[in-house]
Short mmCIF file of C-alpha atoms in Angstrom, two decimals:
data_model
loop_
_atom_site.label_atom_id
_atom_site.label_comp_id
_atom_site.label_asym_id
_atom_site.label_seq_id
_atom_site.Cartn_x
_atom_site.Cartn_y
_atom_site.Cartn_z
CA MET S 1 22.07 15.29 31.70
CA GLU S 2 25.00 14.60 29.40
CA ASP S 3 26.05 17.34 26.97
CA HIS S 4 28.33 15.45 24.58
CA ASN S 5 25.53 15.11 22.00
CA PRO S 6 23.84 18.48 21.38
CA ASN S 7 21.44 17.13 18.73
CA LEU S 8 18.44 15.73 20.55
CA LYS S 9 16.37 12.97 18.97
CA MET S 10 12.95 11.66 19.93
CA GLN S 11 13.35 8.92 22.53
CA ILE S 12 10.96 6.02 23.17
CA PRO S 13 10.63 5.45 26.04
CA ASN S 14 11.37 9.03 27.01
CA LEU S 15 12.39 10.63 30.27
CA GLY S 16 9.81 10.32 33.05
CA TRP S 17 7.33 7.87 31.54
CA GLN S 18 7.27 5.71 34.69
CA GLN S 19 6.95 8.78 36.92
CA PHE S 20 4.01 9.98 34.82
CA LEU S 21 2.23 6.70 35.58
CA THR S 22 2.30 7.48 39.30
CA GLY S 23 -0.76 9.68 38.76
CA ARG S 24 -2.72 6.63 37.64
CA ASN S 25 -1.29 4.49 40.42
CA GLU S 26 -2.23 7.01 43.11
CA MET S 27 -5.83 7.12 41.85
CA LEU S 28 -6.04 3.33 41.98
CA LYS S 29 -4.47 3.17 45.45
CA ALA S 30 -7.09 5.52 46.90
CA TYR S 31 -9.82 3.63 45.05
CA ASP S 32 -8.67 0.25 46.40
CA ILE S 33 -8.63 1.54 49.98
CA ALA S 34 -12.15 2.93 49.57
CA ARG S 35 -13.35 -0.30 47.97
CA GLU S 36 -11.97 -2.32 50.88
CA HIS S 37 -13.78 -0.05 53.33
CA SER S 38 -16.98 -0.40 51.31
CA ARG S 39 -16.95 -4.17 51.78
CA LYS S 40 -17.92 -3.58 55.42
CA ARG S 41 -21.03 -1.61 54.45
CA GLN S 42 -24.45 -2.76 53.34
CA VAL S 43 -24.48 -0.25 50.45
CA GLN S 44 -21.13 -0.38 48.67
CA SER S 45 -20.95 2.99 46.94
CA GLY S 46 -18.14 4.82 48.73
CA HIS S 47 -15.43 3.69 46.33
CA GLY S 48 -17.40 5.15 43.42
CA LEU S 49 -17.40 8.59 45.03
CA VAL S 50 -13.69 8.26 45.76
CA ALA S 51 -13.07 7.32 42.12
CA GLU S 52 -14.79 10.51 40.96
CA ALA S 53 -12.93 12.69 43.46
CA GLU S 54 -9.52 11.15 42.72
CA PHE S 55 -9.99 11.51 38.99
CA ARG S 56 -10.98 15.17 39.35
CA LYS S 57 -7.95 15.79 41.56
CA TRP S 58 -5.55 14.18 39.10
CA LEU S 59 -7.08 15.95 36.10
CA SER S 60 -7.04 19.32 37.86
CA ASN S 61 -3.33 18.92 38.65
CA PHE S 62 -2.51 17.75 35.12
CA LEU S 63 -4.34 20.26 32.93
CA PRO S 64 -3.06 23.76 32.16
CA LYS S 65 -4.40 26.17 34.75
CA ARG S 66 -6.78 27.94 32.40
CA TYR S 67 -8.95 24.82 32.56
CA GLY S 68 -11.00 24.26 35.68
CA VAL S 69 -12.22 20.83 36.77
CA THR S 70 -15.32 20.37 38.88
CA SER S 71 -18.42 18.30 39.39
CA GLY S 72 -21.62 20.19 38.95
CA PHE S 73 -24.16 21.62 36.56
CA ILE S 74 -24.15 23.11 33.06
CA ILE S 75 -26.53 26.04 32.80
CA SER S 76 -27.99 27.35 29.54
CA GLN S 77 -30.10 30.46 29.12
CA GLY S 78 -32.25 28.37 26.80
CA ILE S 79 -33.42 25.92 29.49
CA PRO S 80 -36.59 26.97 31.36
CA ASN S 81 -36.64 27.28 35.13
CA THR S 82 -39.17 24.43 35.32
CA GLU S 83 -36.35 21.99 34.51
CA TYR S 84 -34.00 20.52 37.10
CA PRO S 85 -30.26 20.98 36.49
CA VAL S 86 -28.38 17.78 35.67
CA HIS S 87 -25.33 16.88 37.75
CA PHE S 88 -22.20 15.62 35.97
CA ASP S 89 -19.17 13.91 37.52
CA VAL S 90 -16.46 15.90 35.73
CA ILE S 91 -16.88 19.23 33.96
CA ILE S 92 -13.89 20.87 32.28
CA TYR S 93 -14.40 24.59 31.79
CA ASP S 94 -12.61 27.87 31.13
CA GLN S 95 -11.89 29.01 34.67
CA LEU S 96 -10.17 32.21 33.51
CA GLU S 97 -13.26 33.53 31.74
CA SER S 98 -16.21 31.69 33.23
CA PRO S 99 -18.32 33.04 36.06
CA VAL S 100 -19.55 30.53 38.63
CA LEU S 101 -23.32 30.90 38.89
CA TRP S 102 -23.57 29.12 42.23
CA VAL S 103 -21.75 26.64 44.45
CA GLU S 104 -23.19 23.60 46.21
CA GLY S 105 -21.31 21.78 48.93
CA SER S 106 -20.55 21.86 52.62
CA SER S 107 -17.52 23.51 54.17
CA ASP S 108 -15.78 20.18 54.78
CA LEU S 109 -15.63 19.23 51.09
CA SER S 110 -12.45 19.74 49.09
CA ARG S 111 -12.41 22.24 46.25
CA GLN S 112 -12.69 19.41 43.73
CA GLY S 113 -15.62 17.96 45.67
CA ARG S 114 -17.84 21.01 45.41
CA SER S 115 -20.50 21.23 42.72
CA LEU S 116 -20.32 24.38 40.60
CA ALA S 117 -22.87 25.74 38.16
CA ILE S 118 -21.06 26.74 34.95
CA PRO S 119 -22.56 28.64 31.97
CA VAL S 120 -22.80 26.40 28.92
CA GLU S 121 -20.56 28.45 26.61
CA TYR S 122 -17.55 27.99 28.93
CA VAL S 123 -17.80 24.19 29.15
CA TYR S 124 -15.24 22.30 27.05
CA GLY S 125 -15.75 18.73 28.20
CA VAL S 126 -17.76 16.33 30.35
CA ILE S 127 -16.50 12.97 31.63
CA GLU S 128 -18.57 10.39 33.45
CA VAL S 129 -16.64 8.28 35.97
CA LYS S 130 -17.68 4.76 36.99
CA SER S 131 -16.06 2.12 39.19
CA ALA S 132 -16.08 -1.05 37.08
CA PHE S 133 -16.61 -1.51 33.35
CA ASN S 134 -19.57 -3.77 32.63
CA ARG S 135 -22.86 -3.57 30.75
CA LYS S 136 -24.67 -1.91 33.65
CA SER S 137 -22.12 0.84 34.32
CA SER S 138 -21.56 1.41 30.61
CA LYS S 139 -25.27 1.95 30.03
CA LYS S 140 -25.45 4.31 33.02
CA ALA S 141 -22.56 6.38 31.69
CA VAL S 142 -24.15 6.66 28.24
CA ASN S 143 -27.55 7.56 29.68
CA GLN S 144 -25.98 10.31 31.76
CA LEU S 145 -24.01 11.73 28.84
CA ALA S 146 -27.19 11.60 26.72
CA LYS S 147 -28.69 14.22 29.03
CA LEU S 148 -26.38 16.67 27.26
CA LYS S 149 -28.36 16.30 24.00
CA PRO S 150 -30.41 19.51 24.40
CA LEU S 151 -27.15 21.44 24.79
CA MET S 152 -25.37 19.93 21.78
CA SER S 153 -28.06 19.91 19.09
CA ARG S 154 -26.63 23.01 17.40
CA VAL S 155 -23.24 24.61 16.81
CA GLU S 156 -23.45 28.37 17.16
CA PRO S 157 -21.28 30.86 15.25
CA ASP S 158 -18.50 32.47 17.27
CA ASN S 159 -19.99 35.95 16.86
CA GLN S 160 -23.41 35.03 18.25
CA PRO S 161 -23.93 37.32 21.25
CA VAL S 162 -26.11 34.99 23.34
CA LYS S 163 -24.83 31.43 23.57
CA LEU S 164 -27.27 28.62 24.33
CA TYR S 165 -25.30 25.52 23.31
CA LEU S 166 -22.02 23.79 24.07
CA PRO S 167 -19.00 25.04 22.07
CA LYS S 168 -18.11 23.42 18.75
CA ASN S 169 -14.97 21.77 20.18
CA PHE S 170 -16.86 20.24 23.11
CA PHE S 171 -16.07 16.59 23.89
CA CYS S 172 -17.45 13.95 26.23
CA ALA S 173 -16.11 10.58 27.37
CA ALA S 174 -16.42 7.86 30.01
CA VAL S 175 -13.79 6.67 32.50
CA PHE S 176 -13.91 3.38 34.38
CA PHE S 177 -11.49 2.49 37.15
CA GLU S 178 -11.27 -1.22 36.46
CA LEU S 179 -12.29 -4.14 34.29
CA ARG S 180 -12.67 -7.12 36.57
CA LYS S 181 -11.88 -10.67 35.56
CA GLN S 182 -15.50 -11.67 36.15
CA ASP S 183 -16.60 -9.17 33.48
CA GLU S 184 -14.04 -9.99 30.79
CA MET S 185 -16.66 -11.74 28.62
CA ASP S 186 -19.34 -9.07 29.08
CA PHE S 187 -19.04 -7.77 25.52
CA VAL S 188 -22.46 -6.14 25.79
CA ALA S 189 -20.67 -3.43 27.78
CA LEU S 190 -18.99 -2.35 24.54
CA ASP S 191 -22.30 -2.51 22.66
CA GLU S 192 -23.86 -0.24 25.28
CA LEU S 193 -21.02 2.26 25.01
CA VAL S 194 -21.19 2.47 21.21
CA GLU S 195 -24.65 4.02 21.63
CA ALA S 196 -22.88 7.19 22.76
CA THR S 197 -21.46 7.66 19.26
CA LYS S 198 -24.72 9.48 18.48
CA LEU S 199 -23.59 12.29 20.79
CA ARG S 200 -21.64 15.23 19.39
CA GLY S 201 -18.05 15.13 20.56
CA PHE S 202 -18.13 11.65 22.07
CA ASN S 203 -14.58 10.32 22.18
CA GLY S 204 -14.78 6.86 23.72
CA GLY S 205 -13.14 6.41 27.07
CA TYR S 206 -10.51 4.90 29.29
CA ILE S 207 -10.15 2.06 31.84
CA LEU S 208 -7.46 2.58 34.47
CA ARG S 209 -6.69 -1.12 34.85
CA GLY S 210 -7.69 -4.65 33.99
CA GLU S 211 -7.10 -7.78 36.03
CA THR S 212 -4.10 -8.89 33.98
CA LEU S 213 -0.49 -9.74 34.73
CA GLU S 214 0.71 -6.36 33.49
CA ASN S 215 -0.12 -4.05 36.39
CA LEU S 216 0.91 -0.89 34.50
CA GLU S 217 -1.49 -1.47 31.62
CA SER S 218 -4.72 0.41 31.14
CA GLY S 219 -7.47 0.17 28.57
CA LYS S 220 -8.37 2.59 25.83
CA LEU S 221 -11.91 2.66 24.44
CA THR S 222 -11.35 3.95 20.94
CA LEU S 223 -14.01 5.09 18.49
CA ILE S 224 -13.49 3.53 15.04
CA GLU S 225 -15.28 4.25 11.77
CA GLU S 226 -15.54 1.58 9.06
CA LYS S 227 -17.25 1.05 5.71
CA GLU S 228 -18.32 -2.53 6.43
CA ASN S 229 -20.54 -4.22 8.99
CA THR S 230 -17.90 -6.54 10.44
CA VAL S 231 -18.73 -9.24 12.98
CA PRO S 232 -16.70 -9.04 16.22
CA ASP S 233 -14.33 -11.92 16.93
CA ASN S 234 -13.97 -11.38 20.65
CA LYS S 235 -12.31 -13.70 23.14
CA SER S 236 -11.73 -11.49 26.17
CA MET S 237 -12.02 -7.78 26.89
CA LEU S 238 -8.83 -8.13 28.91
CA PHE S 239 -7.02 -8.91 25.66
CA TRP S 240 -8.70 -7.14 22.74
CA ALA S 241 -12.36 -6.70 21.80
CA THR S 242 -14.76 -4.60 19.75
CA SER S 243 -18.41 -3.74 19.96
CA LYS S 244 -20.94 -4.64 17.33
CA PRO S 245 -20.84 -1.95 14.61
CA LYS S 246 -23.54 0.71 14.68
CA GLN S 247 -24.67 2.06 11.32
CA PHE S 248 -25.02 5.82 10.97
CA GLY S 249 -25.16 6.21 7.17
CA ASP S 250 -24.72 4.42 3.87
CA ASN S 251 -21.72 2.11 4.25
CA LYS S 252 -20.74 3.96 7.42
CA PHE S 253 -20.38 2.14 10.70
CA LYS S 254 -18.98 3.04 14.10
CA LYS S 255 -17.71 0.72 16.78
CA ILE S 256 -15.75 0.82 20.03
CA MET S 257 -12.44 -1.02 20.27
CA LEU S 258 -10.89 -1.89 23.63
CA HIS S 259 -7.29 -2.92 24.10
CA PHE S 260 -4.71 -2.53 26.85
CA SER S 261 -1.24 -1.00 26.90
CA GLU S 262 1.13 0.75 29.29
CA THR S 263 1.05 3.76 26.95
CA HIS S 264 -2.68 4.38 27.20
CA PHE S 265 -2.61 6.53 30.33
CA SER S 266 -0.38 9.13 28.68
CA GLU S 267 -2.30 8.84 25.40
CA PHE S 268 -5.61 9.48 27.14
CA ALA S 269 -4.22 12.37 29.17
CA PHE S 270 -2.70 14.25 26.24
CA ASP S 271 -5.69 13.48 24.00
CA ILE S 272 -7.73 15.51 26.49
CA ILE S 273 -5.40 18.49 26.08
CA ALA S 274 -5.53 18.15 22.28
CA MET S 275 -9.34 18.07 22.34
CA LEU S 276 -9.43 21.14 24.56
CA LYS S 277 -7.18 22.97 22.10
CA GLY S 278 -9.14 21.75 19.08
CA SER S 279 -6.07 20.02 17.61
CA TYR S 280 -7.04 16.39 18.30
CA ASN S 281 -6.47 13.90 15.48
CA PRO S 282 -7.50 10.30 16.27
CA TYR S 283 -4.86 8.92 13.89
CA ILE S 284 -1.90 10.79 15.39
CA LEU S 285 -0.41 10.61 18.89
CA SER S 286 -1.26 13.84 20.69
CA SER S 287 2.07 13.78 22.51
CA LEU S 288 4.98 11.49 23.33
CA TYR S 289 5.36 12.83 26.87
CA GLY S 290 4.97 9.95 29.32
CA PHE S 291 5.13 7.47 26.44
CA GLY S 292 6.86 4.19 27.21
CA THR S 293 6.46 0.56 28.15
CA THR S 294 8.40 -1.96 30.18
CA GLN S 295 9.26 -3.86 27.01
CA PHE S 296 10.53 -0.69 25.33
CA GLU S 297 12.61 -0.05 28.44
CA ASN S 298 14.09 -3.54 28.16
CA GLY S 299 15.15 -2.96 24.58
CA SER S 300 12.28 -4.52 22.64
CA SER S 301 10.88 -2.55 19.72
CA MET S 302 7.53 -4.32 20.05
CA ASP S 303 4.95 -4.37 22.84
CA ILE S 304 3.89 -8.02 22.86
CA LYS S 305 0.48 -9.19 24.11
CA TYR S 306 -0.68 -12.70 24.97
CA PHE S 307 -4.28 -13.86 24.95
CA ASN S 308 -3.69 -16.23 27.86
CA PRO S 309 -1.41 -14.53 30.43
CA GLU S 310 -1.04 -17.78 32.37
CA ASP S 311 0.62 -19.40 29.35
CA HIS S 312 2.98 -16.44 29.17
CA LYS S 313 3.75 -16.73 32.87
CA LYS S 314 4.42 -20.47 32.57
CA PHE S 315 6.67 -19.87 29.55
CA ASN S 316 8.73 -17.29 31.47
CA GLU S 317 9.02 -19.60 34.48
CA GLN S 318 10.27 -22.43 32.27
CA ASN S 319 12.75 -20.09 30.59
CA ASP S 320 14.05 -18.84 33.94
CA LYS S 321 14.39 -22.40 35.20
CA PHE S 322 16.28 -23.43 32.06
CA PHE S 323 18.79 -20.56 32.23
CA ASN S 324 19.22 -20.94 35.99
CA ASN S 325 20.13 -24.58 35.44
CA LEU S 326 22.65 -23.57 32.77
CA ASN S 327 24.26 -21.04 35.08
CA SER S 328 24.52 -23.55 37.91
CA GLU S 329 26.35 -26.14 35.80
#
């Protein structure tokens, strides 16, 4: 590190942005291996379980150590014993203060693979993890998150001695490991996901990758509020797309916007920390750590997207051929 300039300035891209992306790449590598193994089986579900486990492992390593990450159950003193506890893929909780009511799992499971029962007042977030983003998986994720409704119908004061509901800063989201080329026109997937906007603390979601040329890009499912009922003008979810708006008041509409960028992994990661701290602002970057793109690295001040990546590829090939011919003359 050079010391001739003592006055530091914010750098984009900043130190370590490519290294930060290795967390995403390692999750996808394990997922791809599991998916390949699943092809040999009649029931192809193994890669989904690996996706959940890999995401929990990454999140557990990333978050400050006061936050625990587990699969398991959220237990409220207000739910009768006649009910069955609901299992969630990813629960983020206060592991410094929270007791663990019980543990489910065999001795050969990793720590992240065990299912813990956590009291409701110590739960900060729930994330549902699915393999591929499409209308079926999107609906499943929303239906599972909707099972939290009895625990989020009220916000209790801090001084209430017996807590029955999720904390006021609670958030929930959905994570999908990939958007496949075959599903790029399945815009109903976005319409299914927008149904989750009725849930307290719902914050959209994240897609680790799409089948595009840019292998470092990931998708961000952003919740947007508007005053008009605008009609989507979608061409491909691998480029940019929105759900149909859902009305929730007079001249108030919510929709989900999906677009891809190399910055979205770091944005999603640090948004989680901001939500856990109660400082999240959807209109401000939560952090610039890990923030960068290949085009920024190459000196461009803009991150350019093309609707048809094949046209972009052909253009680059023609450019390379042209300049190679010039150099050879």
